[in-house]
Coordinates of N, CA and C in Angstrom, one line a residue:
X21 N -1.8 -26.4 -30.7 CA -1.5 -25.9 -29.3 C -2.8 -25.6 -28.7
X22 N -3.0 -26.3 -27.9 CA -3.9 -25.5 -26.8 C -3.8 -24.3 -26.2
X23 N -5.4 -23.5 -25.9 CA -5.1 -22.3 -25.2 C -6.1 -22.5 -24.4
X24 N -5.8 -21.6 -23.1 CA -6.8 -21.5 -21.9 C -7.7 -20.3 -21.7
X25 N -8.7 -19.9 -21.5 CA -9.1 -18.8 -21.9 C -8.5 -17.6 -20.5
X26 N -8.2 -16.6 -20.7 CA -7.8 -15.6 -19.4 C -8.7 -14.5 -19.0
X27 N -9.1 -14.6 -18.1 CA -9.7 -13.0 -17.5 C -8.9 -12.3 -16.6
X28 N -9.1 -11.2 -16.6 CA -8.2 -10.4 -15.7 C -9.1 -8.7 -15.6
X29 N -8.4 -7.8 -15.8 CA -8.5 -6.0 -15.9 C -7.8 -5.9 -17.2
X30 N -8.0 -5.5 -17.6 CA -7.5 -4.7 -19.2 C -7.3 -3.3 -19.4
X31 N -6.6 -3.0 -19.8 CA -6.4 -1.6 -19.8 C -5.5 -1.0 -19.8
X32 N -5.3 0.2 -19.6 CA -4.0 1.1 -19.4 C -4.0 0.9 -18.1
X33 N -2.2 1.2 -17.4 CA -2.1 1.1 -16.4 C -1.8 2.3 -15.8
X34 N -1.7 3.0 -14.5 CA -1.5 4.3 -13.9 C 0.3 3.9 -13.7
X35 N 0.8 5.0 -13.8 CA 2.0 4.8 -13.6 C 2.4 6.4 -12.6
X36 N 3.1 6.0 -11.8 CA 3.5 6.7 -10.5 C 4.4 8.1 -10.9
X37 N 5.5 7.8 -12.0 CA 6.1 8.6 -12.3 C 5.2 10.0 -12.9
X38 N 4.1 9.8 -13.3 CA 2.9 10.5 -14.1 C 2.3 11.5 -13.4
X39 N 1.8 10.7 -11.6 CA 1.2 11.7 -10.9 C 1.4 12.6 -9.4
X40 N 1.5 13.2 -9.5 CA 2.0 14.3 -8.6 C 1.1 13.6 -7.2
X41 N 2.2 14.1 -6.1 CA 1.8 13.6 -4.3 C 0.7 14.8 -4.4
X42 N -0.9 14.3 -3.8 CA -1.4 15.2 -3.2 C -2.6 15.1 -4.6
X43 N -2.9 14.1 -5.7 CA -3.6 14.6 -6.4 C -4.6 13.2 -5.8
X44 N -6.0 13.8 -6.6 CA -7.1 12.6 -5.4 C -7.8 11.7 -6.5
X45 N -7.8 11.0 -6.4 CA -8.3 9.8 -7.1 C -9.9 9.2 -6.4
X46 N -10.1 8.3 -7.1 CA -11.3 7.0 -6.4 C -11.1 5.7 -7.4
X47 N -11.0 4.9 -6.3 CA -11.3 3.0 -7.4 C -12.6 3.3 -7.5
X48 N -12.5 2.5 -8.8 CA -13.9 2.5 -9.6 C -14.2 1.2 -9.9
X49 N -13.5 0.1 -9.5 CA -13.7 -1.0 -9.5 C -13.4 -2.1 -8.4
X50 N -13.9 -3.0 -8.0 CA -13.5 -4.3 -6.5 C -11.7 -4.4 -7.2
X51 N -11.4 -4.8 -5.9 CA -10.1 -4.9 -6.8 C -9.8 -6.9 -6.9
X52 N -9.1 -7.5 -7.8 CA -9.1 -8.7 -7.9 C -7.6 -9.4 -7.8
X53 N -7.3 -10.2 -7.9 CA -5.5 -10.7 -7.8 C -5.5 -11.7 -9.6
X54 N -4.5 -11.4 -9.8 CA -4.2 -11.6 -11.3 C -2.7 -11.8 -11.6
X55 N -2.1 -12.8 -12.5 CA -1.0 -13.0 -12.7 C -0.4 -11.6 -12.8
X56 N 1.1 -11.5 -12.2 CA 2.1 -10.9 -12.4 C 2.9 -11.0 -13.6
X57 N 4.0 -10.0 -13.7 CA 4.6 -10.0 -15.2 C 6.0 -10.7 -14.0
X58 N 6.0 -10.7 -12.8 CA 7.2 -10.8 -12.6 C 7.1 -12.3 -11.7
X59 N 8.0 -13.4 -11.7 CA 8.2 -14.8 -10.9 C 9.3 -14.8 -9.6
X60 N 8.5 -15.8 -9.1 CA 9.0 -15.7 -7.5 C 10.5 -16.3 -8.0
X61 N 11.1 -16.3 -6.9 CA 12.5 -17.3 -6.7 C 12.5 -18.2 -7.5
X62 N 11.0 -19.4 -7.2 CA 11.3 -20.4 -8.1 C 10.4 -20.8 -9.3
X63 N 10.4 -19.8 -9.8 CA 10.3 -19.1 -11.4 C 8.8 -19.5 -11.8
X64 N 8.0 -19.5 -10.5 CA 6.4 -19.2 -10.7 C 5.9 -17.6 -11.0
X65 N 5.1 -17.7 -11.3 CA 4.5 -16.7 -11.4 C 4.2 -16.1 -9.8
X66 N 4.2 -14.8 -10.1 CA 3.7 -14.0 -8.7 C 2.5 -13.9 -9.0
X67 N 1.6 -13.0 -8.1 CA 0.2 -13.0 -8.4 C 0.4 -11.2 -8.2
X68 N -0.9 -10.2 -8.2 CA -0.9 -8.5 -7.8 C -2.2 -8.8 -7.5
X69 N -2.6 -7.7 -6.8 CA -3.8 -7.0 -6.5 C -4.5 -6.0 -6.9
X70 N -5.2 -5.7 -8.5 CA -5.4 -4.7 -9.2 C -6.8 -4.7 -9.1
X71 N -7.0 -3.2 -9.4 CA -8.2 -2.3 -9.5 C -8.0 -1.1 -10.5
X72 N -9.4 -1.2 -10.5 CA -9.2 0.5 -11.7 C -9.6 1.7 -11.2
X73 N -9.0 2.8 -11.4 CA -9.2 3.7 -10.8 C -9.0 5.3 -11.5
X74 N -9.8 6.2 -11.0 CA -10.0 7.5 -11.7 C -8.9 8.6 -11.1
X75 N -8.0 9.2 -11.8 CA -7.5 10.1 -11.4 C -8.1 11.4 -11.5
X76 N -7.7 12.4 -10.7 CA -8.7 13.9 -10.9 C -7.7 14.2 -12.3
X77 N -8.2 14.9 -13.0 CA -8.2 15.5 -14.2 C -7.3 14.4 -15.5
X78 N -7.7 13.0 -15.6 CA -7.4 11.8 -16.1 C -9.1 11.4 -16.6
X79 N -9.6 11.7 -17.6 CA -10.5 11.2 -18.3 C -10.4 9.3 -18.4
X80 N -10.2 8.4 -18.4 CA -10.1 6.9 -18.7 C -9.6 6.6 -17.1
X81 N -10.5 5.7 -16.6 CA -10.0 4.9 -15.8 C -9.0 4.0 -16.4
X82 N -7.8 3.9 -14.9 CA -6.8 3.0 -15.3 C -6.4 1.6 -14.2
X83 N -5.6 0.8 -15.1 CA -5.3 -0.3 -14.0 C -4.2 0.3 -12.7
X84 N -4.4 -0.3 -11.6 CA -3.2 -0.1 -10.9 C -3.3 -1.0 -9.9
X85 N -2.1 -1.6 -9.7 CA -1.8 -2.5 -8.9 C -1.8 -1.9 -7.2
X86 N -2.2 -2.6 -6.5 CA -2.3 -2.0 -4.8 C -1.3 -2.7 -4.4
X87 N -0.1 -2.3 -3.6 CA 1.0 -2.8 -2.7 C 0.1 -3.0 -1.2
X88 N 1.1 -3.8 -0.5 CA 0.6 -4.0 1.3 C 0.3 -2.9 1.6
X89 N 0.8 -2.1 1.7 CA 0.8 -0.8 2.3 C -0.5 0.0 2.3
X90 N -0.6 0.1 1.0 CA -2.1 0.5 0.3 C -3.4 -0.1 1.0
X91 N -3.0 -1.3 0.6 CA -4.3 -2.3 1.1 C -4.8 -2.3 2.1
X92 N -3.6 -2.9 3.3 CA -3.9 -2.3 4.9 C -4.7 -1.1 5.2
X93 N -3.8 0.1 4.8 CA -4.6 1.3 5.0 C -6.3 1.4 4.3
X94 N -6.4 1.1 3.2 CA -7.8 0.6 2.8 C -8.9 0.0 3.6
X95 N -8.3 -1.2 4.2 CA -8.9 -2.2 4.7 C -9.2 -1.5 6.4
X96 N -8.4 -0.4 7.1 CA -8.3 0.0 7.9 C -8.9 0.8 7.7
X97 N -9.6 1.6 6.9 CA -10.3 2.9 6.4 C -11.9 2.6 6.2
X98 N -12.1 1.2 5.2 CA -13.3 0.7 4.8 C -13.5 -0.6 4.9
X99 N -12.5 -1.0 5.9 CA -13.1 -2.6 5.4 C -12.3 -3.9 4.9
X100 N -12.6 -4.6 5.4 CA -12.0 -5.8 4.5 C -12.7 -6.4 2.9
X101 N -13.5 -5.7 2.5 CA -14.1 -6.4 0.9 C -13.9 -5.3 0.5
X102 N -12.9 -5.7 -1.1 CA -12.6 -4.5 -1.9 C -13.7 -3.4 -2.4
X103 N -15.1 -4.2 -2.7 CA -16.6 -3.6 -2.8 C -16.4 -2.3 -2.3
X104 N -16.3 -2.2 -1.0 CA -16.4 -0.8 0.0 C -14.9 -0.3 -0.5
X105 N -14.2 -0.8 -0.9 CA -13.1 1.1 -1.3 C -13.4 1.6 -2.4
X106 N -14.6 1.4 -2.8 CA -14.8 2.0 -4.5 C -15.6 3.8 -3.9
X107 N -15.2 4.2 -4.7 CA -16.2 5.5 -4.7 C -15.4 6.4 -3.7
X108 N -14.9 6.6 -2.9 CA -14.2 7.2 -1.6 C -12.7 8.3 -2.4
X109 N -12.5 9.1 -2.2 CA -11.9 10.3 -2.2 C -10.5 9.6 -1.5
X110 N -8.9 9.4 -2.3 CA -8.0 9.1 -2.3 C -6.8 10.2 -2.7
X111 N -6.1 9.8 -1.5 CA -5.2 11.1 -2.2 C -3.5 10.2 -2.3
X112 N -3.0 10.6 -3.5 CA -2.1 9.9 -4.3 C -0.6 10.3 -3.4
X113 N 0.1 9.3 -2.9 CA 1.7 9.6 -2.0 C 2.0 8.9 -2.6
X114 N 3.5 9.4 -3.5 CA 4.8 8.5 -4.0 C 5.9 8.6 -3.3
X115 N 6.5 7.7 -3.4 CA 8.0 8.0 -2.4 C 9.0 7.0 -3.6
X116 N 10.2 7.7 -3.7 CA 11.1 7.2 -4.4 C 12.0 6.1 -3.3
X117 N 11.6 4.5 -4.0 CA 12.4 3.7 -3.2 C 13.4 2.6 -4.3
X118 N 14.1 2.2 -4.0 CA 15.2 0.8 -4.6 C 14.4 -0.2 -4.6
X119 N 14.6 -1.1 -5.4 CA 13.9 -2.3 -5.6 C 14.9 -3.1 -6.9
X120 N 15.7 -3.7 -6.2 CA 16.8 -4.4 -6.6 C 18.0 -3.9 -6.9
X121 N 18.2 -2.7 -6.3 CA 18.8 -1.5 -6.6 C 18.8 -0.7 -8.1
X122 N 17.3 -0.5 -8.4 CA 17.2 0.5 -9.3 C 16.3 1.2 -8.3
X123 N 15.6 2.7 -8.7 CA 15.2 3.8 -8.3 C 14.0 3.3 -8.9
X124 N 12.5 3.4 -7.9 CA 11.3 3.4 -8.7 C 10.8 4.3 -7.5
X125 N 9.6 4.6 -7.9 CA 8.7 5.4 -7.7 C 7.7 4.7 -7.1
X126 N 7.4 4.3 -5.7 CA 6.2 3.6 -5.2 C 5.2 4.5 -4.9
X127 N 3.1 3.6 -5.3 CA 2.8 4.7 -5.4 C 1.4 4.1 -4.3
X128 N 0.5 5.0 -3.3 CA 0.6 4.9 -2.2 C -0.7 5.7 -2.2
X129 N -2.3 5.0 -1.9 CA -3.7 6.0 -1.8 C -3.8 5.9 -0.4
X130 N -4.0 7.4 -0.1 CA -4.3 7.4 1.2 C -5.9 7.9 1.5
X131 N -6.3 7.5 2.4 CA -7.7 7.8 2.8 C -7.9 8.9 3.4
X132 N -9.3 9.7 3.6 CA -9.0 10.8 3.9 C -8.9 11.0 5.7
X133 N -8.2 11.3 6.9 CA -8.2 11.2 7.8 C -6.9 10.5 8.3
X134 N -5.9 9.9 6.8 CA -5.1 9.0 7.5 C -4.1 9.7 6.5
X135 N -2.4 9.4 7.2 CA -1.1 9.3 6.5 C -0.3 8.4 6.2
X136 N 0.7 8.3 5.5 CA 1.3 7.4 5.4 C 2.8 8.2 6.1
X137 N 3.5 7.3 7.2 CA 4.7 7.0 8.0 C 5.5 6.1 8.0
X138 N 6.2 6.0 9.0 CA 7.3 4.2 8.7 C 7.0 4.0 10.5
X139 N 6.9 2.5 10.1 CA 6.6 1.5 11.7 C 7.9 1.7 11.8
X140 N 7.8 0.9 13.5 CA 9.3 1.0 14.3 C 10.5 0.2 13.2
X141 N 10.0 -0.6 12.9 CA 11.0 -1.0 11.5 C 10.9 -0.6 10.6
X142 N 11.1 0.8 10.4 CA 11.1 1.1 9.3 C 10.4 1.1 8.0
X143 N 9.5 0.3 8.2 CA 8.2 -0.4 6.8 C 6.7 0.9 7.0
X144 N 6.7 0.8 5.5 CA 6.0 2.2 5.3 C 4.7 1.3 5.7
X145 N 3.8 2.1 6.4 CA 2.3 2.2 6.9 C 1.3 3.1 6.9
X146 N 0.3 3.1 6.4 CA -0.5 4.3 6.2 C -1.7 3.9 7.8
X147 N -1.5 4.9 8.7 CA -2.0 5.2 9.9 C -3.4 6.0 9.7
X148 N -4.3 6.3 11.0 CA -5.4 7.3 11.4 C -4.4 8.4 11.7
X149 N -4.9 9.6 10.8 CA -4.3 10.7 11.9 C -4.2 10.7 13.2
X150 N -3.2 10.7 13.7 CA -3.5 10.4 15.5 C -3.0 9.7 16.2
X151 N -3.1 9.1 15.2 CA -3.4 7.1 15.4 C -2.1 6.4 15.6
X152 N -1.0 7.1 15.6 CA 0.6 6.3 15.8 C 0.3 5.6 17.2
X153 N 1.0 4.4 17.1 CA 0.6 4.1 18.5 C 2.1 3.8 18.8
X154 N 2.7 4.4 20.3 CA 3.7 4.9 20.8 C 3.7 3.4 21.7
X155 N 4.9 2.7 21.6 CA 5.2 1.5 22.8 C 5.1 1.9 24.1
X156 N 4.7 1.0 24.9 CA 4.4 1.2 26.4 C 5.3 0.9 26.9
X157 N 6.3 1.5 27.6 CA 7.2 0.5 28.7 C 6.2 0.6 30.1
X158 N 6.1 -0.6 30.7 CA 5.9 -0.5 32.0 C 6.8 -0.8 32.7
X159 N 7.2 0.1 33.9 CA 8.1 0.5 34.8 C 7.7 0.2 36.3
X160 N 8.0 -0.8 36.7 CA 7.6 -1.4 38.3 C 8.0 -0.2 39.2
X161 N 7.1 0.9 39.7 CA 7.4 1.6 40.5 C 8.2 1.0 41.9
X162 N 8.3 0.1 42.0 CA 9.2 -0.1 43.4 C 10.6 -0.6 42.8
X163 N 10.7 -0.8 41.7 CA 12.1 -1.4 41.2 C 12.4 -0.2 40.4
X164 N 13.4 0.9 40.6 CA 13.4 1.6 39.3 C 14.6 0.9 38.3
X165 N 14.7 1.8 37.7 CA 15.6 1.6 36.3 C 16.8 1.8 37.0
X166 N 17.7 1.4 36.5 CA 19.0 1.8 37.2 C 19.8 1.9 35.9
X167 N 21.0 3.0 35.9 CA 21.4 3.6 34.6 C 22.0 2.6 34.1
X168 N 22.8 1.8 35.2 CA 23.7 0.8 34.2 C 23.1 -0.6 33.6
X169 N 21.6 -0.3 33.8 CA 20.9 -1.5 33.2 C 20.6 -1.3 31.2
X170 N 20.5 0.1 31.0 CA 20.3 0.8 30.3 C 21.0 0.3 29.0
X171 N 20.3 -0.1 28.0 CA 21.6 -0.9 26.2 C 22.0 0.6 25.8
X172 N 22.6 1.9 26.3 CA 22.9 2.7 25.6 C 23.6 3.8 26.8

């Protein structure tokens, strides 16, 4: 049998259920994309987005996969090359969500200056303090609104 050689992150992984909202971390390493344990629809492999990272009072850095959510807000904080989110003061948000209808624990670094909220759909986003940005209606001052135009 043939084998292919693999590189990846090695390690123990951080697991969500483990750490408390509000505790602060730093990646300690670029983060890279690496097979998943889990396959799409049509029974490929998925890919993740992992990096290693230090929890406050966690002696071993550990693996932990970054969701959208995370990344954005990262990328929105420091940048688009994983390089620049290493070293930076993180603070750890879980929220208990369904994911196929079981209960997990999604787990969520926030930068410092920013929160994590839900966009107008609903989809969690880590924002600048401040920084919600509220829809514009523009309202033609010579035409007003009239009530019965109104969807409610």
């Amino acid at each position: 049998m043939k084998f292919t050689k693999k590189s990846g992150i090695i390690g123990g992984w951080a697991k969500a259920s483990e750490l408390a909202n509000g505790t602060e971390c730093k990646l300690v390493s670029a983060a890279d994309e690496q097979p998943s344990q889990f396959k799409d629809k049509n029974g490929n492999d998925k890919t993740q987005i992992v990096a290693k990272i230090r929890f406050e009072g966690k002696p071993d850095a550990l693996n932990i996969a970054l969701n959208n959510t995370t990344i954005n807000g990262l990328i929105d904080a420091f940048g688009e090359s994983s390089e620049d989110w290493q070293g930076h003061t993180l603070t750890v948000d879980t929220e208990k969500v369904r994911v196929g209808g079981v209960a997990k624990l999604a787990l969520y670094l926030i930068p410092p200056g920013y929160r994590r909220t839900d966009d107008v759909n609903g989809y969690a986003v880590i924002v600048k303090e401040g920084g919600v940005e509220i829809p514009v209606v523009n309202v033609d001052e010579d035409k007003p609104v009239k009530e019965e135009d109104l969807p409610f």
